[in-house]
PDB file of C-alpha atoms and ligand atoms in Angstrom:
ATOM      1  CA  UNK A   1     102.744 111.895 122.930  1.00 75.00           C
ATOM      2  CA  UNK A   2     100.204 109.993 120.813  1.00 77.00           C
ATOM      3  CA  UNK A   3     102.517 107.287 119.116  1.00 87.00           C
ATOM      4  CA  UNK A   4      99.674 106.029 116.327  1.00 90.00           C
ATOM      5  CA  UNK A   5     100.500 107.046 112.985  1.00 93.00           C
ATOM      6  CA  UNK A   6      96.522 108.190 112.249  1.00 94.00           C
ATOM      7  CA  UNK A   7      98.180 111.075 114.564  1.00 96.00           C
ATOM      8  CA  UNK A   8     101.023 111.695 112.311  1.00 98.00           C
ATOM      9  CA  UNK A   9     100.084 114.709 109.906  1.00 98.00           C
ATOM     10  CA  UNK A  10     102.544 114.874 106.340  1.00 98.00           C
ATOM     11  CA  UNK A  11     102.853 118.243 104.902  1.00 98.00           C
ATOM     12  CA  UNK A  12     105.094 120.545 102.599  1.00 97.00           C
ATOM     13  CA  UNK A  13     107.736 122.051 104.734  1.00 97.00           C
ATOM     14  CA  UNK A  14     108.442 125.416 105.320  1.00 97.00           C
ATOM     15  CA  UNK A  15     111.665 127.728 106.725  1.00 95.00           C
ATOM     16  CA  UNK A  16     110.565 127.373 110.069  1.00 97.00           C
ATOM     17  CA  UNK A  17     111.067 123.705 110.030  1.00 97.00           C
ATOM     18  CA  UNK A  18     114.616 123.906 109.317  1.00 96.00           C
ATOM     19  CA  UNK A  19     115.997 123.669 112.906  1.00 96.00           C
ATOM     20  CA  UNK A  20     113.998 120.197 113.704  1.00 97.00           C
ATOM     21  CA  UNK A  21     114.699 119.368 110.186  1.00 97.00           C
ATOM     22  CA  UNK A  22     118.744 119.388 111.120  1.00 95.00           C
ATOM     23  CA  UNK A  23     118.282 117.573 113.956  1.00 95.00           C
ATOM     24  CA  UNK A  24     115.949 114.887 112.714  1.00 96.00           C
ATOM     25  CA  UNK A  25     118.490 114.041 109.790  1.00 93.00           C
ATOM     26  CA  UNK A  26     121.489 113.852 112.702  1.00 91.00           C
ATOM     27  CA  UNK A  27     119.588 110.781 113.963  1.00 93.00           C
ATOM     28  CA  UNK A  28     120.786 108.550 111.543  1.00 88.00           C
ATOM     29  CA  UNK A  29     124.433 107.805 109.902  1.00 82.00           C
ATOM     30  CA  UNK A  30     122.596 107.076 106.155  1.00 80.00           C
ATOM     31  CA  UNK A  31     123.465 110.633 104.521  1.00 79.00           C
ATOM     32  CA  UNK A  32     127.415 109.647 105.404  1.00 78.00           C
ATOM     33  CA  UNK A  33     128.659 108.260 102.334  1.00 78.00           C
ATOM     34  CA  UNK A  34     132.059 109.146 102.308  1.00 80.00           C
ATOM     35  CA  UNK A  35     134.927 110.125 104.419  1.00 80.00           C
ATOM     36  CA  UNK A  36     134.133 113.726 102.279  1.00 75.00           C
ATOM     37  CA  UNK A  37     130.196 113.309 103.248  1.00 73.00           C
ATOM     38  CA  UNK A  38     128.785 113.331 106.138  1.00 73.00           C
ATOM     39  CA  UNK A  39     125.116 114.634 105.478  1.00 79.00           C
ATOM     40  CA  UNK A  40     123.674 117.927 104.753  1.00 85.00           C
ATOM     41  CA  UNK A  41     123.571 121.323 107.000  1.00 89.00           C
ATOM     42  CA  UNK A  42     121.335 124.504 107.304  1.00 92.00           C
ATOM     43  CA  UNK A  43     121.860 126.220 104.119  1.00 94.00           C
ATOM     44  CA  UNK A  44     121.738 122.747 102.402  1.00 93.00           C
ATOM     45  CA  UNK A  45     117.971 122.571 103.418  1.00 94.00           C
ATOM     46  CA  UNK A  46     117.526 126.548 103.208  1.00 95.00           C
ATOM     47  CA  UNK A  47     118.054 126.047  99.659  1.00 96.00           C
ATOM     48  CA  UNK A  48     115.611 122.658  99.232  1.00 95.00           C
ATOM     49  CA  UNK A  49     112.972 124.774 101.279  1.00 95.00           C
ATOM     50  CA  UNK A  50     112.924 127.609  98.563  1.00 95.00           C
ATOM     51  CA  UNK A  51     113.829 125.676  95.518  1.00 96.00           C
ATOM     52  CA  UNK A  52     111.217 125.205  93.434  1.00 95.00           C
ATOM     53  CA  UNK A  53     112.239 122.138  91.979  1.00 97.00           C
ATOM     54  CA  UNK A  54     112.452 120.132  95.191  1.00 97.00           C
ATOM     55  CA  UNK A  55     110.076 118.711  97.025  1.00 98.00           C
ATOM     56  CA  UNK A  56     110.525 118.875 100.620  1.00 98.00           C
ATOM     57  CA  UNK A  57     107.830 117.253 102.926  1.00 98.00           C
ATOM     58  CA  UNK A  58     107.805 116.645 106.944  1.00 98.00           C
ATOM     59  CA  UNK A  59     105.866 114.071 108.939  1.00 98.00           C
ATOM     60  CA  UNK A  60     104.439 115.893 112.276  1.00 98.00           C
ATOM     61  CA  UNK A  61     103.130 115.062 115.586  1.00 97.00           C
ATOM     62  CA  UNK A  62     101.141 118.254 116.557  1.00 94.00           C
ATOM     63  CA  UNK A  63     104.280 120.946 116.189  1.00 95.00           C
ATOM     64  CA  UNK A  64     106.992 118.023 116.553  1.00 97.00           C
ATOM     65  CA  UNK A  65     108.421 116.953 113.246  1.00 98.00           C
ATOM     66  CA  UNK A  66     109.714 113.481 113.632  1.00 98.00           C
ATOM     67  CA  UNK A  67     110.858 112.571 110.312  1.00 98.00           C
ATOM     68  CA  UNK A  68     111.234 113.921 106.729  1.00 98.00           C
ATOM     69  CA  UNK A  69     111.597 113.489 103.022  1.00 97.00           C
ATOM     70  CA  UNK A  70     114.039 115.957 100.525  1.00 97.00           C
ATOM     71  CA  UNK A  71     113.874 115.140  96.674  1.00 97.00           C
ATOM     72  CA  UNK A  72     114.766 116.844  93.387  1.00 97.00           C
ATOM     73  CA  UNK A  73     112.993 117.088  90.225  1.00 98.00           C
ATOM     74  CA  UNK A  74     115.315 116.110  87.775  1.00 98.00           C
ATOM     75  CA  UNK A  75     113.110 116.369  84.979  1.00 97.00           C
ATOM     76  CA  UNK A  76     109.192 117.094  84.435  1.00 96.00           C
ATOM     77  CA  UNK A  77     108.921 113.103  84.620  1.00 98.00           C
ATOM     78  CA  UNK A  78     112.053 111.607  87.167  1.00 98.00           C
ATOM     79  CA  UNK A  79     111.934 112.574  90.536  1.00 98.00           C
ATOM     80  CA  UNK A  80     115.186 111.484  92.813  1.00 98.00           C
ATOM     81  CA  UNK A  81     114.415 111.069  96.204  1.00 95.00           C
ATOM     82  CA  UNK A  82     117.914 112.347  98.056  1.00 93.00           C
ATOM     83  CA  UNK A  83     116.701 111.927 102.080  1.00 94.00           C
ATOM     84  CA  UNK A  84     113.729 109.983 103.596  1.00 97.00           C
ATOM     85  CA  UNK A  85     114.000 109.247 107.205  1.00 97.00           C
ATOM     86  CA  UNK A  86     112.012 108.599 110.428  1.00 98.00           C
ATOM     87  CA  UNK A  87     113.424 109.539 113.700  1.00 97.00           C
ATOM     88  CA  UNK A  88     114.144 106.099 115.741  1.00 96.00           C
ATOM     89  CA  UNK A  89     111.252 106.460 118.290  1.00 96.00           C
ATOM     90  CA  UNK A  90     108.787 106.546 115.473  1.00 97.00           C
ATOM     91  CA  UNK A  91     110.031 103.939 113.533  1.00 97.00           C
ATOM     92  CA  UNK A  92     107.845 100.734 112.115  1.00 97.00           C
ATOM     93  CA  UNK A  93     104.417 102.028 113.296  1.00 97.00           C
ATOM     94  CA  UNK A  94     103.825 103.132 109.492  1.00 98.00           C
ATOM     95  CA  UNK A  95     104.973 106.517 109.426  1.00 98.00           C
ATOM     96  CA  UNK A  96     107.486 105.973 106.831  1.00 98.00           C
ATOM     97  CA  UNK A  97     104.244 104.075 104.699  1.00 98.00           C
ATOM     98  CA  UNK A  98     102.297 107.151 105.386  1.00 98.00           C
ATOM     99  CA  UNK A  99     104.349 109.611 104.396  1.00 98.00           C
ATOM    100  CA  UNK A 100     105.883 107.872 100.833  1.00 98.00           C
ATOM    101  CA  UNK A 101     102.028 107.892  99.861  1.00 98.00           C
ATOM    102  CA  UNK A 102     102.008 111.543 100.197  1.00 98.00           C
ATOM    103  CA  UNK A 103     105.625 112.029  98.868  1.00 98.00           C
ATOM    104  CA  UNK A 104     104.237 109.958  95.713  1.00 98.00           C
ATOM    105  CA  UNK A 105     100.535 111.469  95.169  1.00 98.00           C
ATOM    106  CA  UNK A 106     102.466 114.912  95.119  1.00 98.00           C
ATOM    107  CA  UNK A 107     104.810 113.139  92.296  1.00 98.00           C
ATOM    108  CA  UNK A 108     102.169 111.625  90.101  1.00 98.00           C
ATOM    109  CA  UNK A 109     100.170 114.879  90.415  1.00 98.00           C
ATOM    110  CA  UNK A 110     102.830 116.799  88.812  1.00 97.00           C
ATOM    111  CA  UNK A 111     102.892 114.035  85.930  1.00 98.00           C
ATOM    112  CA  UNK A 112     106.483 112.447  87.001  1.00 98.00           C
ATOM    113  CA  UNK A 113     106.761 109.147  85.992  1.00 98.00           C
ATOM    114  CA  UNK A 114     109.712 107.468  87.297  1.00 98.00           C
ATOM    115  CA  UNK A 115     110.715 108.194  91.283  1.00 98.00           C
ATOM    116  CA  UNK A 116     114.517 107.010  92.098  1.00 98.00           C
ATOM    117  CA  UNK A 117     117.193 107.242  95.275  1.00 96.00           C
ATOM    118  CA  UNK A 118     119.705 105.187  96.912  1.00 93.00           C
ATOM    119  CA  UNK A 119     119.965 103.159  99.097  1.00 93.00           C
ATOM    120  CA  UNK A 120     122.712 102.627 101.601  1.00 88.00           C
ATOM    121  CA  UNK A 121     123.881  99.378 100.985  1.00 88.00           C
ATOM    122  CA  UNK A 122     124.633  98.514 105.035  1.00 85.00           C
ATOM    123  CA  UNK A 123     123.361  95.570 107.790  1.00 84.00           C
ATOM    124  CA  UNK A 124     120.712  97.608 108.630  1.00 84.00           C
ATOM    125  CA  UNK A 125     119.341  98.574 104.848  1.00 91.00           C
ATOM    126  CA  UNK A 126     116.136 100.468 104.343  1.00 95.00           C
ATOM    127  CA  UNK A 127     115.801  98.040 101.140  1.00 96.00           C
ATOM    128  CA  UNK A 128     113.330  96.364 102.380  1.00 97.00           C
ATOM    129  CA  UNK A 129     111.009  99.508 103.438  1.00 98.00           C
ATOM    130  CA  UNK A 130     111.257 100.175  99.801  1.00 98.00           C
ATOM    131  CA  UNK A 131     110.446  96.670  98.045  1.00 97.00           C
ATOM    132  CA  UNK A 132     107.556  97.366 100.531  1.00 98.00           C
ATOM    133  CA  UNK A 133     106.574 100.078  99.066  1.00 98.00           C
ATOM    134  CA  UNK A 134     106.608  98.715  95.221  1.00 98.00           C
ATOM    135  CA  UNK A 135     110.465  99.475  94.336  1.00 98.00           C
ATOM    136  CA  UNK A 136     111.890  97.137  92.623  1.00 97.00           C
ATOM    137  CA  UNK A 137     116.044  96.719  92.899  1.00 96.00           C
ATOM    138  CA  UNK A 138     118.090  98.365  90.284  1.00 95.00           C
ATOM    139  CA  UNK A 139     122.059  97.847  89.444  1.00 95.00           C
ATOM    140  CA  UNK A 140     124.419  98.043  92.256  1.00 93.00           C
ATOM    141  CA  UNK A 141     126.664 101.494  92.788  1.00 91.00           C
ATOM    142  CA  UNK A 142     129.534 102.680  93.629  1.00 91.00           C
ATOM    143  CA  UNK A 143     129.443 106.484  94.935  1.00 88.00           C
ATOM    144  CA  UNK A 144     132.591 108.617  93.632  1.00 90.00           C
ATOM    145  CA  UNK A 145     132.970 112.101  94.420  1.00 89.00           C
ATOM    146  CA  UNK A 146     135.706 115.018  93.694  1.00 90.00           C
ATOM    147  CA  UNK A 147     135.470 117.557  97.445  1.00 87.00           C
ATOM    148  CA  UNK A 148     136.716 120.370  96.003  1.00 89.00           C
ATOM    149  CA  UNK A 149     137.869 122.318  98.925  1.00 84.00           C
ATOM    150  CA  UNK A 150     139.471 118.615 100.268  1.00 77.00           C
ATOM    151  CA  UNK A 151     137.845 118.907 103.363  1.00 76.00           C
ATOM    152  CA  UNK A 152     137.336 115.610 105.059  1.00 74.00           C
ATOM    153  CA  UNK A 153     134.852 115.302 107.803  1.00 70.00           C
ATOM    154  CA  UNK A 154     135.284 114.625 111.369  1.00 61.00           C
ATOM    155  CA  UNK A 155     133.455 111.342 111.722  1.00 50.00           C
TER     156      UNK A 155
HETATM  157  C1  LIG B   1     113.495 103.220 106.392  1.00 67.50           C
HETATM  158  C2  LIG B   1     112.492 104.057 107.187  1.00 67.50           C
HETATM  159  C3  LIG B   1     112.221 105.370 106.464  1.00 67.50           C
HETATM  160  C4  LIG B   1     111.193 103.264 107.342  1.00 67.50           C
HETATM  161  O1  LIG B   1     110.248 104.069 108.028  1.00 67.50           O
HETATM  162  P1  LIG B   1     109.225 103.406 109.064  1.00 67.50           P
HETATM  163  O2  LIG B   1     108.278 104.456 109.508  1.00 67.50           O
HETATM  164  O3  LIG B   1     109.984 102.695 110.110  1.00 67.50           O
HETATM  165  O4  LIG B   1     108.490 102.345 108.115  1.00 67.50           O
HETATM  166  P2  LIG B   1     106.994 101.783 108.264  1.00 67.50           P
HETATM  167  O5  LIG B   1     106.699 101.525 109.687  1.00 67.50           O
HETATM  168  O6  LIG B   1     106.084 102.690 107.516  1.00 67.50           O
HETATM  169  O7  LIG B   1     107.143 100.405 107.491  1.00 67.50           O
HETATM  170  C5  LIG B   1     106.443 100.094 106.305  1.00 67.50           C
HETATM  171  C6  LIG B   1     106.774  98.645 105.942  1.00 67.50           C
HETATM  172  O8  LIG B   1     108.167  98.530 105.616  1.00 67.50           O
HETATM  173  C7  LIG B   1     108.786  97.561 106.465  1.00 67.50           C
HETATM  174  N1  LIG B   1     110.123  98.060 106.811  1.00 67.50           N
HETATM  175  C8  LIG B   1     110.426  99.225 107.411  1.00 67.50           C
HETATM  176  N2  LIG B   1     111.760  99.355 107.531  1.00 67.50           N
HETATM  177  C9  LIG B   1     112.305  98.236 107.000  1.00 67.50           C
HETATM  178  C10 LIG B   1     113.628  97.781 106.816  1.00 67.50           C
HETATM  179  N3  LIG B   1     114.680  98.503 107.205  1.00 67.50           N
HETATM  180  N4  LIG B   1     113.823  96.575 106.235  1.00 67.50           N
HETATM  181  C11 LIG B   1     112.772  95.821 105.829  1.00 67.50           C
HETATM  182  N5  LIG B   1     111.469  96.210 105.951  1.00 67.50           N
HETATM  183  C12 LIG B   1     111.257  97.409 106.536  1.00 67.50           C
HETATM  184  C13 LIG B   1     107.892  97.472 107.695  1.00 67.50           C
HETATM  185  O9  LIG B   1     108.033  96.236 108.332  1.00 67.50           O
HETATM  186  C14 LIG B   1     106.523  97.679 107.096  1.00 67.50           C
HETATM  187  O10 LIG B   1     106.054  96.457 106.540  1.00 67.50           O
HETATM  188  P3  LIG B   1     104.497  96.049 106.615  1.00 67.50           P
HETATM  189  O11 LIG B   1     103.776  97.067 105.767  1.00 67.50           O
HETATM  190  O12 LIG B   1     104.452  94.668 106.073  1.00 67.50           O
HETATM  191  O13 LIG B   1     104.120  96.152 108.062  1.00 67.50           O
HETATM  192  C15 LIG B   1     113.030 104.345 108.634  1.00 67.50           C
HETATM  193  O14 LIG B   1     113.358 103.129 109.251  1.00 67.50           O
HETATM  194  C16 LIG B   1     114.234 105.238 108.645  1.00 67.50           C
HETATM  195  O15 LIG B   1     114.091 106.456 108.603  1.00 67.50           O
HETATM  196  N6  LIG B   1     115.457 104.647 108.742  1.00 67.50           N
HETATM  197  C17 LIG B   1     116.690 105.432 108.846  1.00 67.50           C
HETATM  198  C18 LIG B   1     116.961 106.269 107.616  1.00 67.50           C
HETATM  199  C19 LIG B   1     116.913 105.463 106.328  1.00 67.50           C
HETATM  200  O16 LIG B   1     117.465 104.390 106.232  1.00 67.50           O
HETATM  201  N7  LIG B   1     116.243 106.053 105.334  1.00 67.50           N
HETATM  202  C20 LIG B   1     116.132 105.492 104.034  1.00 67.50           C
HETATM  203  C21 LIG B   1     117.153 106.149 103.193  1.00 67.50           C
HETATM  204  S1  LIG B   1     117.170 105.446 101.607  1.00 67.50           S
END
């Protein structure tokens, strides 16, 4: 396989993406948050896929997708990005680059104004990729959460 990212095709996703969605996200430990949060499953994405509010793009290498982007929009102008990631072996060849350009030409087509997410504040912190991209750093967070059914997770 063609590592270059000129190879690397972005595109709205679709329900057939789901599966390689799932495993793509289980790559990385940044969705767990919380001892109540440990990432998102199938009918999590089902729903971004068909919502028509989200915006749900993939980054592909002919019919492999190695890495994707979920957001929300909040309101017609603030867009919060939820999930952005790029499977290990394609990291730092400018995949991520490639495919916030596309996540963001999709945003300011649609007249948002403002684009947002979190960051996982951890050793290895995507902050960087982001002041990269023209983010500047806002306050510092705490996430809180009430899990309903009290489930923890096993991890
Ligand atoms: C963060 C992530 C999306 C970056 O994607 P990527 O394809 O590796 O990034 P790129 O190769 O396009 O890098 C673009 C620029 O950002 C820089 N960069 C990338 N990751 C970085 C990091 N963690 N810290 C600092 N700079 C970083 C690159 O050096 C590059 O700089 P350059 O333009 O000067 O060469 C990817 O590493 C990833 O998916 N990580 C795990 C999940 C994650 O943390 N997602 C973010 C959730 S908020």
């Amino acid at each position: 396989m063609n590592k270059n990212k000129n190879s690397v095709k972005i595109r709205t996703a679709i329900p057939e993406d789901l599966p390689q969605i799932l495993k793509c996200s289980k790559t990385s430990d940044r969705f767990v948050v919380s001892e109540y949060s440990n990432g998102f499953d199938e009918d999590d994405i089902r729903f971004w896929i068909t919502d028509s509010r989200a915006i749900v793009i993939v980054a592909t290498i002919d019919t492999k997708i190695i890495g994707f982007a979920y957001g929300v929009i909040v309101s017609p102008k603030w867009f919060f990005f939820d999930a952005f990631l790029i499977i290990p072996e394609f990291q730092n060849i400018g995949v991520g680059g490639k495919m916030y350009k596309y996540l963001r030409d999709i945003c300011k087509e649609k007249g948002i104004k403002l684009i947002q997410g979190l960051v996982k504040n951890s050793k290895n912190s995507a902050l960087g990729f982001w002041i990269k991209q023209g983010y500047t750093k806002g306050s510092d967070l705490i996430w809180v959460e009430d899990r309903l059914d009290k489930n923890k997770c096993n991890n």
